[in-house]
Amino acid sequence: MGENRIQAYFEGKYVPLEEAKISILTHAFLYGTACFGGVRAYWNPEKGQLYGFRFEDHYRRLLNAAKLLRMNLKYSNEDLRNITIELLRKANYRENVYLRPVAYKSSQGIGVKLHGLEDDFTVAVIPFGKYIDNNALRVTVSGWRRPDDNMLPSRGKINGAYVNASLAKSDAVENGYDEAIFLTASGHVSEGSAENLFIVRKGQLITPPITDDVLEGITRDSLMVLARDLGIEVVERSIDRTELYFCDEMFLCGTAAQVSPVVEVDHRIIGDGKIGPVSEKLAQAFNDVLLGKNEKYMHWLTPIF
Ligand code: PMP
């Protein structure tokens, strides 16, 4: 930071972070009327290559959320990918990085609405190590509920909705846990504050359906594909809270969190309290894909250099 390195695409230009600033009257700042992505690119030192992961899918999700927010962006999915590739080339990091694309209501002024406003797109890149330090998480079921699809849809990453996520995460951390698990308004398990959730019971890998107010997670999707390849039975169905206490394994997953095993839920030990074999196998398989070590999934990667 402070090195004048190009780290953002903002208002149509590639600029250092210091030059990427919005007004305090920007609609997105006042009302949370923006949607964002969390995207990673991984450095493989043996190949001397930086691989972007599932850019097209990340931007498809972002463009869907933009549609929900009644945005008229002038960029196609391909445009967004090209901007991102160009930014990564200009930034020239030779290490793992995190990208934060945001589509936002860029008009300045007061007025609660979505229509008749200007929209813009920006993306920033930062070097990024681990999001969750601890590799054996202790979590709690949050008293905060996930808003349902008719309140504040969880399918897209809407900036304002992350106040809900933050309420749960801070309560969990300040009460001594690593993460919070949300229930839906009707009481089923939904997801973590910024991660999808899987459990293993009797050899089955189980995750809540998207209709239980979870984000259409790209890591979630990738892990389901990889699990099936490994011969693991994958089931999408609603999960009850007590199943979290009874399951053999549990993990959270996401672009930032990757595969983060959970060893304790509300003071109940999961399995034997250690990272389970299915979680371990999937984490390894996923890591190989990210680094371009699995030929079958090279189509998920965008080589940058
Ligand atoms: N759920 C929520 C609420 C999230 O914010 C994230 C992070 N993007 C995820 C799940 C994981 O999604 P992905 O694998 O696409 O990063």
XYZ file of N, CA and C and ligand atoms in Angstrom, residues 36-39 53 58 61 98 100 146 154 156-157 162 165 182 191-197 213-222 253-258 286, ligand 1:
136
model
N -21.635 -7.038 -4.753
C -20.196 -7.242 -4.893
C -19.850 -8.695 -5.152
N -18.603 -8.898 -5.466
C -18.084 -10.249 -5.644
C -16.861 -10.413 -4.768
N -16.498 -11.646 -4.546
C -15.241 -11.949 -3.843
C -14.583 -13.004 -4.705
N -13.504 -12.636 -5.347
C -12.904 -13.485 -6.368
C -11.426 -13.628 -6.027
N -9.799 -17.825 -10.653
C -10.706 -18.960 -10.456
C -12.157 -18.607 -10.792
N -18.351 -16.067 -11.348
C -18.431 -14.951 -10.391
C -19.149 -13.759 -11.025
N -22.937 -14.254 -11.449
C -23.660 -13.987 -10.195
C -23.769 -12.492 -9.928
N -6.761 -11.281 -3.864
C -8.218 -11.246 -3.715
C -8.729 -10.064 -4.519
N -12.051 -7.595 -5.409
C -13.347 -7.150 -4.902
C -14.043 -6.302 -5.976
N -31.261 -15.411 9.009
C -31.047 -15.009 7.625
C -32.332 -14.394 7.099
N -30.711 -13.588 -0.521
C -29.338 -14.014 -0.217
C -28.612 -14.539 -1.446
N -27.697 -13.163 -4.151
C -26.635 -12.289 -4.657
C -25.969 -11.638 -3.464
N -24.772 -11.132 -3.689
C -24.052 -10.494 -2.584
C -24.405 -9.003 -2.595
N -24.978 -7.309 4.134
C -23.856 -7.771 4.952
C -23.839 -7.147 6.346
N -24.976 -10.152 8.172
C -23.839 -11.063 8.360
C -22.908 -10.559 9.464
N -26.111 -19.246 10.549
C -27.458 -18.686 10.460
C -28.504 -19.776 10.286
N -26.437 -20.943 6.438
C -25.000 -20.884 6.090
C -24.259 -20.097 7.157
N -22.946 -19.929 6.960
C -22.149 -19.108 7.858
C -22.316 -17.639 7.491
N -21.585 -16.754 8.168
C -21.759 -15.321 7.891
C -21.301 -14.988 6.473
N -20.302 -15.676 5.984
C -19.834 -15.438 4.609
C -19.283 -16.728 4.008
N -19.923 -17.852 4.374
C -19.481 -19.156 3.870
C -20.698 -20.064 3.728
N -20.661 -20.937 2.755
C -21.670 -21.997 2.682
C -21.287 -23.110 3.655
N -22.246 -23.990 3.914
C -22.057 -25.011 4.954
C -22.332 -26.416 4.408
N -32.191 -19.918 1.601
C -31.614 -18.568 1.751
C -30.099 -18.560 1.884
N -29.464 -19.323 1.000
C -28.006 -19.300 0.987
C -27.520 -18.647 -0.302
N -26.316 -18.160 -0.260
C -25.703 -17.604 -1.462
C -25.425 -18.737 -2.448
N -25.583 -18.435 -3.738
C -25.221 -19.424 -4.767
C -23.703 -19.465 -4.836
N -23.124 -20.163 -3.895
C -21.673 -20.133 -3.696
C -20.931 -20.898 -4.787
N -19.849 -20.327 -5.225
C -19.065 -20.939 -6.298
C -18.152 -22.030 -5.734
N -17.681 -21.844 -4.511
C -16.914 -22.905 -3.850
C -17.848 -24.086 -3.557
N -19.047 -23.784 -3.080
C -20.064 -24.828 -2.808
C -20.274 -25.679 -4.052
N -20.488 -25.000 -5.173
C -20.713 -25.718 -6.424
C -19.485 -26.545 -6.812
N -18.299 -25.940 -6.702
C -17.065 -26.640 -7.083
C -16.881 -27.896 -6.225
N -17.352 -23.208 3.688
C -16.526 -23.000 2.493
C -16.882 -21.715 1.790
N -15.908 -21.161 1.111
C -16.111 -19.935 0.343
C -14.807 -19.520 -0.293
N -14.891 -18.514 -1.131
C -13.695 -18.033 -1.811
C -12.635 -17.606 -0.803
N -13.065 -16.867 0.230
C -12.112 -16.420 1.235
C -11.763 -17.558 2.189
N -12.778 -18.281 2.663
C -12.582 -19.305 3.708
C -12.031 -20.615 3.164
N -12.163 -20.850 1.841
C -11.819 -22.128 1.209
C -12.560 -23.261 1.931
N -9.643 -29.598 -3.864
C -9.958 -28.219 -4.246
C -8.670 -27.415 -4.434
N -22.241 -17.260 1.643
C -22.054 -15.947 1.823
C -23.066 -15.171 2.571
C -20.884 -15.330 1.321
O -20.691 -14.016 1.502
C -19.920 -16.107 0.639
C -18.658 -15.482 0.136
N -18.779 -15.041 -1.176
C -20.184 -17.469 0.456
C -21.349 -18.018 0.984
C -19.262 -18.331 -0.336
O -19.441 -18.091 -1.716
P -18.275 -18.283 -2.755
O -17.853 -19.700 -2.664
O -18.893 -17.985 -4.085
O -17.194 -17.352 -2.388
